[in-house]
Amino acid sequence: QVQLVESGGGLVQAGGSLRLSCSASGSIISINAMGWYRQAPGRQRELVARVTNDGNTNYADFVKGRFTISRGGAKNTVYLQMNSLKPEDAGIYYCNAAVVAKPVYTPIDYWGQGIQVTVSS
């Protein structure tokens, strides 16, 4: 069993910053990649940013230059530093991890419960 727990969301004014954190726990052998997705009301869930185990990152065009994704030292934590937030950045942000865990031993995608980000204009 693997759990992903997000924290750091909330309400911020446009132009402000938030830092999201996600920590993975459970019978984890390794985590191949971690990322953040978001879902706004009436829209599909979309990739925001992703980082692989060797540090390669990719970002959605709409956050490039504003958001930064990083992994913690223990590699089971991922952060999303969000700067220059816009009202259109609002939504529920979900942590995702491709985890190799007991007893399956092949990578499986796990999701956090989601955390609300609200940006006021």
PDB file of C-alpha atoms in Angstrom:
ATOM      1  CA  GLN A   1       0.000   0.000   0.000  1.00  0.00           C
ATOM      2  CA  VAL A   2       1.312   3.403  -1.028  1.00  0.00           C
ATOM      3  CA  GLN A   3      -0.010   6.756   0.112  1.00  0.00           C
ATOM      4  CA  LEU A   4       0.657  10.200  -1.320  1.00  0.00           C
ATOM      5  CA  VAL A   5      -0.136  13.141   0.933  1.00  0.00           C
ATOM      6  CA  GLU A   6      -0.201  16.691  -0.393  1.00  0.00           C
ATOM      7  CA  SER A   7       0.084  19.922   1.547  1.00  0.00           C
ATOM      8  CA  GLY A   8       0.604  23.628   0.952  1.00  0.00           C
ATOM      9  CA  GLY A   9      -2.458  24.669  -0.998  1.00  0.00           C
ATOM     10  CA  GLY A  10      -4.701  27.557  -0.132  1.00  0.00           C
ATOM     11  CA  LEU A  11      -5.835  31.003  -1.177  1.00  0.00           C
ATOM     12  CA  VAL A  12      -3.426  33.536  -2.650  1.00  0.00           C
ATOM     13  CA  GLN A  13      -3.761  36.807  -4.530  1.00  0.00           C
ATOM     14  CA  ALA A  14      -2.813  36.997  -8.178  1.00  0.00           C
ATOM     15  CA  GLY A  15       0.927  37.510  -8.470  1.00  0.00           C
ATOM     16  CA  GLY A  16       1.568  35.644  -5.240  1.00  0.00           C
ATOM     17  CA  SER A  17       3.308  32.354  -4.546  1.00  0.00           C
ATOM     18  CA  LEU A  18       2.528  28.970  -3.055  1.00  0.00           C
ATOM     19  CA  ARG A  19       4.634  25.895  -2.468  1.00  0.00           C
ATOM     20  CA  LEU A  20       3.018  22.492  -2.706  1.00  0.00           C
ATOM     21  CA  SER A  21       4.541  19.421  -1.115  1.00  0.00           C
ATOM     22  CA  CYS A  22       3.797  15.752  -1.617  1.00  0.00           C
ATOM     23  CA  SER A  23       5.217  12.902   0.409  1.00  0.00           C
ATOM     24  CA  ALA A  24       4.994   9.247  -0.521  1.00  0.00           C
ATOM     25  CA  SER A  25       4.980   6.475   2.044  1.00  0.00           C
ATOM     26  CA  GLY A  26       4.339   2.758   2.241  1.00  0.00           C
ATOM     27  CA  SER A  27       6.063  -0.377   1.018  1.00  0.00           C
ATOM     28  CA  ILE A  28       8.061   1.566  -1.574  1.00  0.00           C
ATOM     29  CA  ILE A  29      11.069   0.079  -3.316  1.00  0.00           C
ATOM     30  CA  SER A  30      11.665   2.964  -5.702  1.00  0.00           C
ATOM     31  CA  ILE A  31       9.900   5.907  -7.312  1.00  0.00           C
ATOM     32  CA  ASN A  32      10.603   6.398 -11.003  1.00  0.00           C
ATOM     33  CA  ALA A  33       8.980   9.795 -11.416  1.00  0.00           C
ATOM     34  CA  MET A  34       6.790  12.241  -9.538  1.00  0.00           C
ATOM     35  CA  GLY A  35       4.625  14.996 -10.839  1.00  0.00           C
ATOM     36  CA  TRP A  36       1.787  17.428 -10.358  1.00  0.00           C
ATOM     37  CA  TYR A  37      -1.450  17.591 -12.279  1.00  0.00           C
ATOM     38  CA  ARG A  38      -4.320  19.984 -11.889  1.00  0.00           C
ATOM     39  CA  GLN A  39      -8.012  19.985 -12.623  1.00  0.00           C
ATOM     40  CA  ALA A  40     -10.127  23.100 -12.902  1.00  0.00           C
ATOM     41  CA  PRO A  41     -13.929  22.941 -12.714  1.00  0.00           C
ATOM     42  CA  GLY A  42     -15.381  21.585 -15.942  1.00  0.00           C
ATOM     43  CA  ARG A  43     -11.982  20.708 -17.339  1.00  0.00           C
ATOM     44  CA  GLN A  44      -9.938  17.546 -17.643  1.00  0.00           C
ATOM     45  CA  ARG A  45      -6.991  16.831 -15.401  1.00  0.00           C
ATOM     46  CA  GLU A  46      -3.799  18.118 -17.035  1.00  0.00           C
ATOM     47  CA  LEU A  47      -0.095  17.786 -16.440  1.00  0.00           C
ATOM     48  CA  VAL A  48       1.559  20.733 -14.728  1.00  0.00           C
ATOM     49  CA  ALA A  49       5.081  19.442 -14.175  1.00  0.00           C
ATOM     50  CA  ARG A  50       6.949  16.180 -13.793  1.00  0.00           C
ATOM     51  CA  VAL A  51      10.406  15.146 -12.613  1.00  0.00           C
ATOM     52  CA  THR A  52      12.102  11.794 -13.186  1.00  0.00           C
ATOM     53  CA  ASN A  53      14.397   9.927 -10.866  1.00  0.00           C
ATOM     54  CA  ASP A  54      17.468  11.264 -12.668  1.00  0.00           C
ATOM     55  CA  GLY A  55      16.266  14.852 -12.385  1.00  0.00           C
ATOM     56  CA  ASN A  56      14.825  15.432 -15.833  1.00  0.00           C
ATOM     57  CA  THR A  57      11.880  17.799 -15.726  1.00  0.00           C
ATOM     58  CA  ASN A  58       9.114  18.756 -18.065  1.00  0.00           C
ATOM     59  CA  TYR A  59       6.563  21.519 -17.679  1.00  0.00           C
ATOM     60  CA  ALA A  60       3.309  22.464 -19.276  1.00  0.00           C
ATOM     61  CA  ASP A  61       3.741  25.531 -21.463  1.00  0.00           C
ATOM     62  CA  PHE A  62       1.356  27.535 -19.309  1.00  0.00           C
ATOM     63  CA  VAL A  63       3.636  27.294 -16.245  1.00  0.00           C
ATOM     64  CA  LYS A  64       7.090  27.542 -17.798  1.00  0.00           C
ATOM     65  CA  GLY A  65       9.132  30.244 -16.135  1.00  0.00           C
ATOM     66  CA  ARG A  66       6.727  30.507 -13.204  1.00  0.00           C
ATOM     67  CA  PHE A  67       6.627  27.058 -11.575  1.00  0.00           C
ATOM     68  CA  THR A  68       9.523  24.875 -10.465  1.00  0.00           C
ATOM     69  CA  ILE A  69       9.303  21.188  -9.597  1.00  0.00           C
ATOM     70  CA  SER A  70      11.903  19.486  -7.431  1.00  0.00           C
ATOM     71  CA  ARG A  71      12.453  16.244  -5.527  1.00  0.00           C
ATOM     72  CA  GLY A  72      13.439  16.005  -1.905  1.00  0.00           C
ATOM     73  CA  GLY A  73      16.705  14.446  -0.837  1.00  0.00           C
ATOM     74  CA  ALA A  74      15.081  11.145   0.070  1.00  0.00           C
ATOM     75  CA  LYS A  75      13.409  11.061  -3.370  1.00  0.00           C
ATOM     76  CA  ASN A  76      10.010  10.247  -1.890  1.00  0.00           C
ATOM     77  CA  THR A  77       8.965  13.886  -1.736  1.00  0.00           C
ATOM     78  CA  VAL A  78       8.172  16.294  -4.539  1.00  0.00           C
ATOM     79  CA  TYR A  79       7.663  20.035  -4.363  1.00  0.00           C
ATOM     80  CA  LEU A  80       6.041  22.525  -6.677  1.00  0.00           C
ATOM     81  CA  GLN A  81       7.055  26.129  -6.215  1.00  0.00           C
ATOM     82  CA  MET A  82       4.421  28.277  -7.859  1.00  0.00           C
ATOM     83  CA  ASN A  83       5.259  31.932  -8.467  1.00  0.00           C
ATOM     84  CA  SER A  84       3.414  34.709 -10.285  1.00  0.00           C
ATOM     85  CA  LEU A  85       0.143  32.869  -9.830  1.00  0.00           C
ATOM     86  CA  LYS A  86      -2.766  33.755 -12.066  1.00  0.00           C
ATOM     87  CA  PRO A  87      -6.497  33.221 -11.486  1.00  0.00           C
ATOM     88  CA  GLU A  88      -6.439  30.604 -14.245  1.00  0.00           C
ATOM     89  CA  ASP A  89      -3.970  28.556 -12.177  1.00  0.00           C
ATOM     90  CA  ALA A  90      -6.726  27.785  -9.697  1.00  0.00           C
ATOM     91  CA  GLY A  91      -7.942  24.237  -9.325  1.00  0.00           C
ATOM     92  CA  ILE A  92      -7.317  21.019  -7.497  1.00  0.00           C
ATOM     93  CA  TYR A  93      -3.694  19.961  -7.707  1.00  0.00           C
ATOM     94  CA  TYR A  94      -2.925  16.251  -7.581  1.00  0.00           C
ATOM     95  CA  CYS A  95       0.376  14.614  -6.802  1.00  0.00           C
ATOM     96  CA  ASN A  96       1.298  11.623  -8.948  1.00  0.00           C
ATOM     97  CA  ALA A  97       4.057   9.077  -8.533  1.00  0.00           C
ATOM     98  CA  ALA A  98       5.193   6.081 -10.563  1.00  0.00           C
ATOM     99  CA  VAL A  99       6.045   3.700  -7.749  1.00  0.00           C
ATOM    100  CA  VAL A 100       7.631   0.276  -7.566  1.00  0.00           C
ATOM    101  CA  ALA A 101       6.340  -1.247  -4.356  1.00  0.00           C
ATOM    102  CA  LYS A 102       5.818  -4.579  -2.677  1.00  0.00           C
ATOM    103  CA  PRO A 103       4.309  -6.963  -3.565  1.00  0.00           C
ATOM    104  CA  VAL A 104       3.835  -6.014  -7.247  1.00  0.00           C
ATOM    105  CA  TYR A 105       7.408  -4.967  -8.128  1.00  0.00           C
ATOM    106  CA  THR A 106       6.386  -3.160 -11.324  1.00  0.00           C
ATOM    107  CA  PRO A 107       5.726   0.598 -11.630  1.00  0.00           C
ATOM    108  CA  ILE A 108       2.191   1.645 -10.776  1.00  0.00           C
ATOM    109  CA  ASP A 109       0.752   5.151 -10.852  1.00  0.00           C
ATOM    110  CA  TYR A 110      -0.485   6.444  -7.510  1.00  0.00           C
ATOM    111  CA  TRP A 111      -2.401   9.652  -6.848  1.00  0.00           C
ATOM    112  CA  GLY A 112      -2.827  11.914  -3.892  1.00  0.00           C
ATOM    113  CA  GLN A 113      -6.247  13.042  -2.745  1.00  0.00           C
ATOM    114  CA  GLY A 114      -5.809  16.484  -4.262  1.00  0.00           C
ATOM    115  CA  ILE A 115      -5.345  19.905  -2.755  1.00  0.00           C
ATOM    116  CA  GLN A 116      -7.169  23.126  -3.550  1.00  0.00           C
ATOM    117  CA  VAL A 117      -5.371  26.143  -4.946  1.00  0.00           C
ATOM    118  CA  THR A 118      -7.403  29.338  -5.228  1.00  0.00           C
ATOM    119  CA  VAL A 119      -6.059  32.514  -6.822  1.00  0.00           C
ATOM    120  CA  SER A 120      -8.013  35.718  -6.346  1.00  0.00           C
ATOM    121  CA  SER A 121      -7.842  38.500  -8.895  1.00  0.00           C
TER     122      SER A 121
END
